[in-house]
Coordinates of C-alpha atoms and ligand atoms in Angstrom, one line a residue:
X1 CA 2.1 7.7 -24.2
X2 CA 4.3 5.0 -22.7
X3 CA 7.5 4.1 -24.1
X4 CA 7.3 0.7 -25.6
X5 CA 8.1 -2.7 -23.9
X6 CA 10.3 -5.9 -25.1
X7 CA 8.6 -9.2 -23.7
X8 CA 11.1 -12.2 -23.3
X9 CA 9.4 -15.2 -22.3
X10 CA 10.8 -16.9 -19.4
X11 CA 12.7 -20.1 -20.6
X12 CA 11.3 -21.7 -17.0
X13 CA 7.6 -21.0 -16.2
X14 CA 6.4 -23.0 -13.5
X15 CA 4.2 -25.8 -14.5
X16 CA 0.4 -25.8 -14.2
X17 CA 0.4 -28.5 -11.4
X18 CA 3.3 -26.0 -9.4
X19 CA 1.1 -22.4 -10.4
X20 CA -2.0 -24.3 -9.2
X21 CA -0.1 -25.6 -5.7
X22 CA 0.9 -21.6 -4.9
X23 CA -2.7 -20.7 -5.8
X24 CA -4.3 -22.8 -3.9
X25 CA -2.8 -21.1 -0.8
X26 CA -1.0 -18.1 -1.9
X27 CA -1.0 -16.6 1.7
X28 CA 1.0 -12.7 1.4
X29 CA 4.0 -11.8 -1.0
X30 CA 5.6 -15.7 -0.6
X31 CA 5.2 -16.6 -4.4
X32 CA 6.0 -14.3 -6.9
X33 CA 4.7 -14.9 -10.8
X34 CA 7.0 -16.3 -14.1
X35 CA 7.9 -13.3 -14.9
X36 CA 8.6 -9.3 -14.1
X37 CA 8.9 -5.7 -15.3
X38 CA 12.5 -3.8 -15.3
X39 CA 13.0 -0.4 -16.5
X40 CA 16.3 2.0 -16.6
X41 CA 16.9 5.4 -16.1
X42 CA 20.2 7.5 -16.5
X43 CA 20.6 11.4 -16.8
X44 CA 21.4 10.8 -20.7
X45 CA 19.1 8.2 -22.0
X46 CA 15.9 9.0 -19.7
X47 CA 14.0 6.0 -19.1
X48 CA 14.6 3.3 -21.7
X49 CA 14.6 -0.7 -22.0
X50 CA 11.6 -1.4 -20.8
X51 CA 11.1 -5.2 -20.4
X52 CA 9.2 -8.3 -19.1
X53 CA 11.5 -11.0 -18.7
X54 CA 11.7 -14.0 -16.3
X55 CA 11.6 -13.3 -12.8
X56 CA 14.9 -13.8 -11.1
X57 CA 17.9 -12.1 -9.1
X58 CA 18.8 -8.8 -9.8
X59 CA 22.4 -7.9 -10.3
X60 CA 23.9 -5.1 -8.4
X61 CA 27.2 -3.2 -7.8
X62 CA 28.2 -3.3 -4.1
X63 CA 28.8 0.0 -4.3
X64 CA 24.6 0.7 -5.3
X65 CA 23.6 3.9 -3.7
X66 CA 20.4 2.4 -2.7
X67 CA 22.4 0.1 -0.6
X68 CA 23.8 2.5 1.4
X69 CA 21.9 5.5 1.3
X70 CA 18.2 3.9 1.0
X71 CA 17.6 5.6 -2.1
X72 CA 14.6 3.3 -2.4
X73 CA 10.6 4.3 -3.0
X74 CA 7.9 1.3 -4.0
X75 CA 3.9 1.0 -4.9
X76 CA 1.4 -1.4 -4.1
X77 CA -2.0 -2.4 -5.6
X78 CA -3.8 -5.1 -6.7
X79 CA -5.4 -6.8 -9.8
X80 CA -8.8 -8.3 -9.4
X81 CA -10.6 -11.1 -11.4
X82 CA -13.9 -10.5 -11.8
X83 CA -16.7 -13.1 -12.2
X84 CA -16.4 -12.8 -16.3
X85 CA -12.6 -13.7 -15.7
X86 CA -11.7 -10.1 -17.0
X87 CA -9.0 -8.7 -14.9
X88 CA -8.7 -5.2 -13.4
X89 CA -6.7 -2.7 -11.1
X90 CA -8.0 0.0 -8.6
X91 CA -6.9 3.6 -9.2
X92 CA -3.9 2.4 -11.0
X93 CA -3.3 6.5 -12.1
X94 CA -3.3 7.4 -8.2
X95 CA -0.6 4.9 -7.5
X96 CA 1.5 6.3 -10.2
X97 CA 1.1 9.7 -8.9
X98 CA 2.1 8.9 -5.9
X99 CA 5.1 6.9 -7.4
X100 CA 6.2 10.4 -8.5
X101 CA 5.6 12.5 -5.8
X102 CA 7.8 10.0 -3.2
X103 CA 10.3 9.8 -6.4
X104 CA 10.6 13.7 -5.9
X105 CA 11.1 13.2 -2.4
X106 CA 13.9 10.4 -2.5
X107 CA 15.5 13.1 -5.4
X108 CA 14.9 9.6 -7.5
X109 CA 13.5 10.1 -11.2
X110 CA 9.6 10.2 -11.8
X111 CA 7.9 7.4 -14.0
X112 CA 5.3 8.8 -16.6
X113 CA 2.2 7.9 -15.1
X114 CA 0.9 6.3 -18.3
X115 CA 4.3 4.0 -18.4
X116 CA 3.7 2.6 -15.0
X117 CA -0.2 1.9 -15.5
X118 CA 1.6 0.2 -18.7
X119 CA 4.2 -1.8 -16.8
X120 CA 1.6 -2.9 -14.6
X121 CA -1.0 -3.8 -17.7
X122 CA 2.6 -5.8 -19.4
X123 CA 3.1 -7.4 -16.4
X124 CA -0.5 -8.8 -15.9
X125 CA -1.2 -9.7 -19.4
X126 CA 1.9 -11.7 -19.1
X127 CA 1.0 -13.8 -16.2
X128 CA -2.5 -13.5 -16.1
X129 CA -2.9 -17.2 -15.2
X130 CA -1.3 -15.9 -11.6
X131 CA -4.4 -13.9 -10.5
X132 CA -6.4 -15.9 -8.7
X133 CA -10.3 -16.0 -8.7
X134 CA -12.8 -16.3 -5.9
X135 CA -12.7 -15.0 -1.8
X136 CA -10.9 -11.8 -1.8
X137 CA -7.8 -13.4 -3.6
X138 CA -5.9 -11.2 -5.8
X139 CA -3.0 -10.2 -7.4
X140 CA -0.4 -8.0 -5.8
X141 CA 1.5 -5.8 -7.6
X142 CA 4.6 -4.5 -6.0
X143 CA 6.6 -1.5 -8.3
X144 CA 10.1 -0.1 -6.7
X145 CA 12.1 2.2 -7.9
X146 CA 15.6 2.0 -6.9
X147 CA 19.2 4.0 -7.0
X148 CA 21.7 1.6 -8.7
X149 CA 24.7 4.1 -9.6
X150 CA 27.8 2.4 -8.5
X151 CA 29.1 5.6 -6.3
X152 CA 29.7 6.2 -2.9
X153 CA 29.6 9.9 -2.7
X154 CA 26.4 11.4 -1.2
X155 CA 23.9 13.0 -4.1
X156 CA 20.9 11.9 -5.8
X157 CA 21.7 9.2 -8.0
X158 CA 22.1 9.3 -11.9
X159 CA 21.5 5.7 -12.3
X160 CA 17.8 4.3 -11.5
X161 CA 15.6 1.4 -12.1
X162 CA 12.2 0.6 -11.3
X163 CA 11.0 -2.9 -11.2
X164 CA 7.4 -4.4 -11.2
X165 CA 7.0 -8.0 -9.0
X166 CA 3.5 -9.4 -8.3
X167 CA 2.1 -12.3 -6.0
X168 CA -0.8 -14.1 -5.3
X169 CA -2.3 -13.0 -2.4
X170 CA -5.0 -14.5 -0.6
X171 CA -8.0 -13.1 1.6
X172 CA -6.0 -11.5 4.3
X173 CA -8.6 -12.5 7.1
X174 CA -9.0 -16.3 6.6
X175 CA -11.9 -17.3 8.3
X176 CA -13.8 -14.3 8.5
X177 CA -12.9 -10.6 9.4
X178 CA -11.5 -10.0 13.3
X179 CA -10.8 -7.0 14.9
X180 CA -7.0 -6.5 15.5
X181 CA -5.4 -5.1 18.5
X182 CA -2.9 -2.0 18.0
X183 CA 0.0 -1.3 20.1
X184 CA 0.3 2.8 20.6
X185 CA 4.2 3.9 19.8
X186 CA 5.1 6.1 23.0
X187 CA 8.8 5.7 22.2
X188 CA 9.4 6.0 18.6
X189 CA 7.8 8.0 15.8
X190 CA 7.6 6.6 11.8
X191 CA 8.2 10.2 10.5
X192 CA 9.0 13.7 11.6
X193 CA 8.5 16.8 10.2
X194 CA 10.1 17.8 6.8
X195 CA 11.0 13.8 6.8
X196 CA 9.9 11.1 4.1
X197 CA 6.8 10.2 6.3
X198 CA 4.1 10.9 3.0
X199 CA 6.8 9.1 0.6
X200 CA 6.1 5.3 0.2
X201 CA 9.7 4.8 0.9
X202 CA 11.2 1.5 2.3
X203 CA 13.1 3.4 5.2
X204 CA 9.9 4.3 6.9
X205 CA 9.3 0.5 6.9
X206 CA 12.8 0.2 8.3
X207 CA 11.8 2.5 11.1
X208 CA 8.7 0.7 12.0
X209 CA 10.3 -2.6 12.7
X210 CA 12.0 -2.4 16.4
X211 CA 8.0 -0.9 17.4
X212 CA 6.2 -3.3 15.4
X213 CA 8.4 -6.3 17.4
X214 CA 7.2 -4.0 20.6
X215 CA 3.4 -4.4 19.4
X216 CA 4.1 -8.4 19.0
X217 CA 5.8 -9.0 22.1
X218 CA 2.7 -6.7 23.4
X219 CA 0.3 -9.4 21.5
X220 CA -0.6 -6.8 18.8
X221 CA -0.9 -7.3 15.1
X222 CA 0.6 -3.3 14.0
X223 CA 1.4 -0.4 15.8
X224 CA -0.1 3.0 16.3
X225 CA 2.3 6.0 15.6
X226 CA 1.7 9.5 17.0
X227 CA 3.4 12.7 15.5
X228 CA 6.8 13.3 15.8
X229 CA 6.8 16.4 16.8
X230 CA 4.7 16.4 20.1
X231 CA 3.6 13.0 20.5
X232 CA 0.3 13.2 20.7
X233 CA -1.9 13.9 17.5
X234 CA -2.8 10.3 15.6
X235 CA -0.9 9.4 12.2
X236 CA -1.6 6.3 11.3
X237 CA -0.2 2.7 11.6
X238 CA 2.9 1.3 10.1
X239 CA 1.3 0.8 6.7
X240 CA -2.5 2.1 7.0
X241 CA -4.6 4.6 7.4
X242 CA -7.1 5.0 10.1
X243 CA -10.7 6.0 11.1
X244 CA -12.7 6.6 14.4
X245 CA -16.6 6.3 14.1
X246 CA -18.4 8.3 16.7
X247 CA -21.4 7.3 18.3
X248 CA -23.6 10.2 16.7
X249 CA -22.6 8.3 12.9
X250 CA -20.1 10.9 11.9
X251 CA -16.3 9.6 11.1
X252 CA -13.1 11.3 12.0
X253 CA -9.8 10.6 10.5
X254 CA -6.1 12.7 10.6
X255 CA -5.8 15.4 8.3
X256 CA -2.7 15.0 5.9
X257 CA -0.1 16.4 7.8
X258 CA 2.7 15.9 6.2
X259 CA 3.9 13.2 7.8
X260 CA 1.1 10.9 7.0
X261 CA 0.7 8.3 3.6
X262 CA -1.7 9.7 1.6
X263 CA -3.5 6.1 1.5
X264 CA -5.5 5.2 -1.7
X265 CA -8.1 3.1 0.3
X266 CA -8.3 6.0 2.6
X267 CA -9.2 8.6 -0.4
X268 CA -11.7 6.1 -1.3
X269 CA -12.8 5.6 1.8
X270 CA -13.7 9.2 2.3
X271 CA -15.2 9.0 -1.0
X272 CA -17.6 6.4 -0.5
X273 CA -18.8 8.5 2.7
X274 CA -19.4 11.1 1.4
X275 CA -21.7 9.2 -1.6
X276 CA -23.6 8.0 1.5
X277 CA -23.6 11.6 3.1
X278 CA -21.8 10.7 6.4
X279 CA -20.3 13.5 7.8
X280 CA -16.6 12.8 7.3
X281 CA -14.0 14.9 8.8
X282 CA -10.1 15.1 8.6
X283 CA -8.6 16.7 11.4
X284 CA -6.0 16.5 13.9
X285 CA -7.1 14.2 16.6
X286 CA -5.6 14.0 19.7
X287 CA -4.9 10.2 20.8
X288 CA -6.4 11.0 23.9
X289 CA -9.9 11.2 22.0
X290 CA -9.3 7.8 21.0
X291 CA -8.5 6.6 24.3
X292 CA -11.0 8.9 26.1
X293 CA -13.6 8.1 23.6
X294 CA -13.7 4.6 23.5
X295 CA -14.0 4.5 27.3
X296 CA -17.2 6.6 27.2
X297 CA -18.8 4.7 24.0
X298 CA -18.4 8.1 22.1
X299 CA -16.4 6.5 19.8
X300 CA -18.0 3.1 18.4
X301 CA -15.8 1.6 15.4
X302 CA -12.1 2.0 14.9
X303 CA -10.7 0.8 11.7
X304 CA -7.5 0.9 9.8
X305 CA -7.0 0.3 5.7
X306 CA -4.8 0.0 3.4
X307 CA -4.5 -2.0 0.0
X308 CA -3.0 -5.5 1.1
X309 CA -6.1 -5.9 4.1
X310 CA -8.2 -3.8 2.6
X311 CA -10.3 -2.4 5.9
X312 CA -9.5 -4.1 9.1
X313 CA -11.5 -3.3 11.9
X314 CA -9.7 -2.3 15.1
X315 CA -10.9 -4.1 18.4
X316 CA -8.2 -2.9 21.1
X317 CA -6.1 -0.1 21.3
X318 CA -3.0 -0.7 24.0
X319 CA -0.2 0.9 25.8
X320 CA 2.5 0.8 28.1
X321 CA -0.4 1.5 30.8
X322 CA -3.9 1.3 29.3
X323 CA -5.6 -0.7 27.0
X324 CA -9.1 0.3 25.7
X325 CA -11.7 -1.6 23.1
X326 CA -12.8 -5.5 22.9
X327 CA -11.0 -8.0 20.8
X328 CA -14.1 -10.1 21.5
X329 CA -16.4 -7.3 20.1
X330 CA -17.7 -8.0 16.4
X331 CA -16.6 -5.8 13.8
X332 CA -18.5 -2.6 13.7
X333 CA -21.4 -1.9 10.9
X334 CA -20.4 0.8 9.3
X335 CA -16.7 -1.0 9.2
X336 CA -18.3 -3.9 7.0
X337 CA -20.1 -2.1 5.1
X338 CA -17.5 0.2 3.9
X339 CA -15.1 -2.4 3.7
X340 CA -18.6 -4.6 1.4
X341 CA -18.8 -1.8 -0.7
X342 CA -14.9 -1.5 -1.4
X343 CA -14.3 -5.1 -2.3
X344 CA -18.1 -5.0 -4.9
X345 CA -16.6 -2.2 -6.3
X346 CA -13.0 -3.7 -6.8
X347 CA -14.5 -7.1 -7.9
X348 CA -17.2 -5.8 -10.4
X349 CA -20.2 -7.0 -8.7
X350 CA -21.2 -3.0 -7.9
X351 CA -20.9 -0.3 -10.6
X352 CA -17.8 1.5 -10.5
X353 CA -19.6 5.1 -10.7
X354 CA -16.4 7.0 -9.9
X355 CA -14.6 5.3 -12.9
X356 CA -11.9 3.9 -10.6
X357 CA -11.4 0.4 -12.4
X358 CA -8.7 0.4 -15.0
X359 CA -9.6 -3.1 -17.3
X360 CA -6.3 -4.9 -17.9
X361 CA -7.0 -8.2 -19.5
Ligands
LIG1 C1 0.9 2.1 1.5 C2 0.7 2.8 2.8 C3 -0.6 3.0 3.3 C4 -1.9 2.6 2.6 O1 -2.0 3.1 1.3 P1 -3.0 2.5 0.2 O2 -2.7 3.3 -1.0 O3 -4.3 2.6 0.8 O4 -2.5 1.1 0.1 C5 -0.8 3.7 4.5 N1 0.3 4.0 5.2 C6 1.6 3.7 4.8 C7 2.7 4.1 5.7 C8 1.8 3.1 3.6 O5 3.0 2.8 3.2

């Protein structure tokens, strides 16, 4: 059972007219809603004051670990409107696992699963009149948990909080879904092994960056990281998951290695295969295959996912010295289709036969 949450109203809600404005065009993670969750943690009291008050600064000692030491892990999902206006979240439980297993890794405290589907349900019923309704709009949900013990020696904090923020978000591809091109990382790696590669952590984000500004200088939208151990086997991209679809109908993704984010989308993905009894298979795959692959035609789709775009299809793959794919090429079938059945599922117009909808208003 979750422990029990205070609401103070925010004395300063935007006005209809202003909420209306940022929904109107709510593009990614630029608006945030009236109001938010915070919850604290110490070794004595366990987790305790659970609010939802107004959104707003937080206030920190300089001397935070998570300032200096990155003691930092965070979630991310969505609540969708359906047609009835009822709103709902996707495998709410699965992000809370998670939650705890990159809180073990980050030697940060674990959340009970049932108070963060809570804190999310709280937050939502507080500022339901932020999720948006029509397209693929939606409302993003963005928990963190973070070290806030005002001590510089090096250990695993005994002072935590854990936050929940959430913002309109838009259809990520305005205008219809395009391939994107993906910049392959020769020179730098997101995570190595033993590292906090399968934690959702906001240092593998911080590793990402100096690549990612490769991958734009290099005209691509996100870049393709290899193992770090022998720079070769496919992980995934800075913040998704990704497929191959081979020419005979059977789909290939990397195995969990360790290193890789155990993607939600991608579990659902492999799911929905399955349901359709496509051979789905999670292995290592050498990023020659890809390469190789594409070249011959033996590999016909590429696509990433990932909750914030959902499934993008992959037109171009590019390196220092190759590049491989169309980004004129339409997206492939099987891509859309998946990516159809994903969005009916989390939007109530298909039944939800795995029971993977969580009803929060
Ligand atoms: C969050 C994330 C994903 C996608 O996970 P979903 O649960 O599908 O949103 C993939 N890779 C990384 C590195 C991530 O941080």
């Amino acid at each position: 059972m979750s422990i029990p949450f205070q609401t103070l109203p925010s004395a300063h809600p935007k006005s209809d007219a202003e909420r209306t404005a940022c929904l109107a065009n709510p593009g990614f993670g630029q608006f945030f809603t009236d109001h938010m969750v915070s919850i604290d943690w110490d070794t004595e009291q366990q987790w305790h004051n659970a609010q939802v008050h107004a959104y707003g600064p937080l206030t920190l000692d300089p001397a935070a670990s998570v300032l200096h030491y990155g003691q930092e892990i965070f979630e991310g999902l969505k609540a969708f409107r359906h047609a009835d206006g009822s709103i709902w979240s996707f495998r709410p439980e699965a992000n809370g696992e998670r939650l705890q297993r990159s809180a073990r890794r980050l030697a940060l405290p674990e959340l009970p699963v049932d108070t963060f589907v809570e804190s999310i349900r709280q937050l939502v019923k507080t500022d339901a009149a932020w999720v948006p309704s029509g397209g693929e709009s939606s409302l993003y949900l963005r928990p963190f948990m973070i070290a806030n013990e005002a001590f510089l020696g090096v250990r695993a904090a005994q002072k935590a909080a854990y936050y929940v923020i959430a913002s309109p978000a838009g259809a990520y591809f305005k205008g219809g879904v395009k391939p994107v091109s993906i910049w392959l990382s020769r020179d730098y790696s997101r995570a190595g092994r033993g590292g906090t590669g399968a934690a959702k952590c906001g240092g593998n984000y911080a590793a990402s960056l100096l690549p990612q500004k490769e991958a734009s200088a290099n005209g691509c939208a996100q870049v393709l990281f290899l193992d770090g151990e022998q720079g070769k086997y496919i992980e995934e991209l800075g913040g998704m998951n990704v497929f191959l679809v081979k020419r005979d109908g059977s789909v290939i993704t990397p195995e969990l290695s360790g290193s890789i984010l155990e993607g939600i989308t991608r579990l659902s993905v492999i799911q929905l295969l399955r349901d359709r009894g496509v051979s789905i298979t999670e292995r290592r795959i050498d990023v020659q295959e890809w390469i190789d692959g594409v070249a011959s035609g033996d590999i016909v789709e590429t696509f990433a996912c990932g909750t914030a775009a959902s499934i993008s299809p992959i037109g171009v793959l590019k390196g220092k010295d190759f590049c491989v794919g169309n980004a004129d090429a339409a997206p492939g079938e099987l891509t859309m289709s998946i990516r159809a059945e994903l969005l009916d599922i989390q939007y109530g117009r298909k039944p939800d036969v795995h029971g993977w909808l969580t009803r929060l208003v």
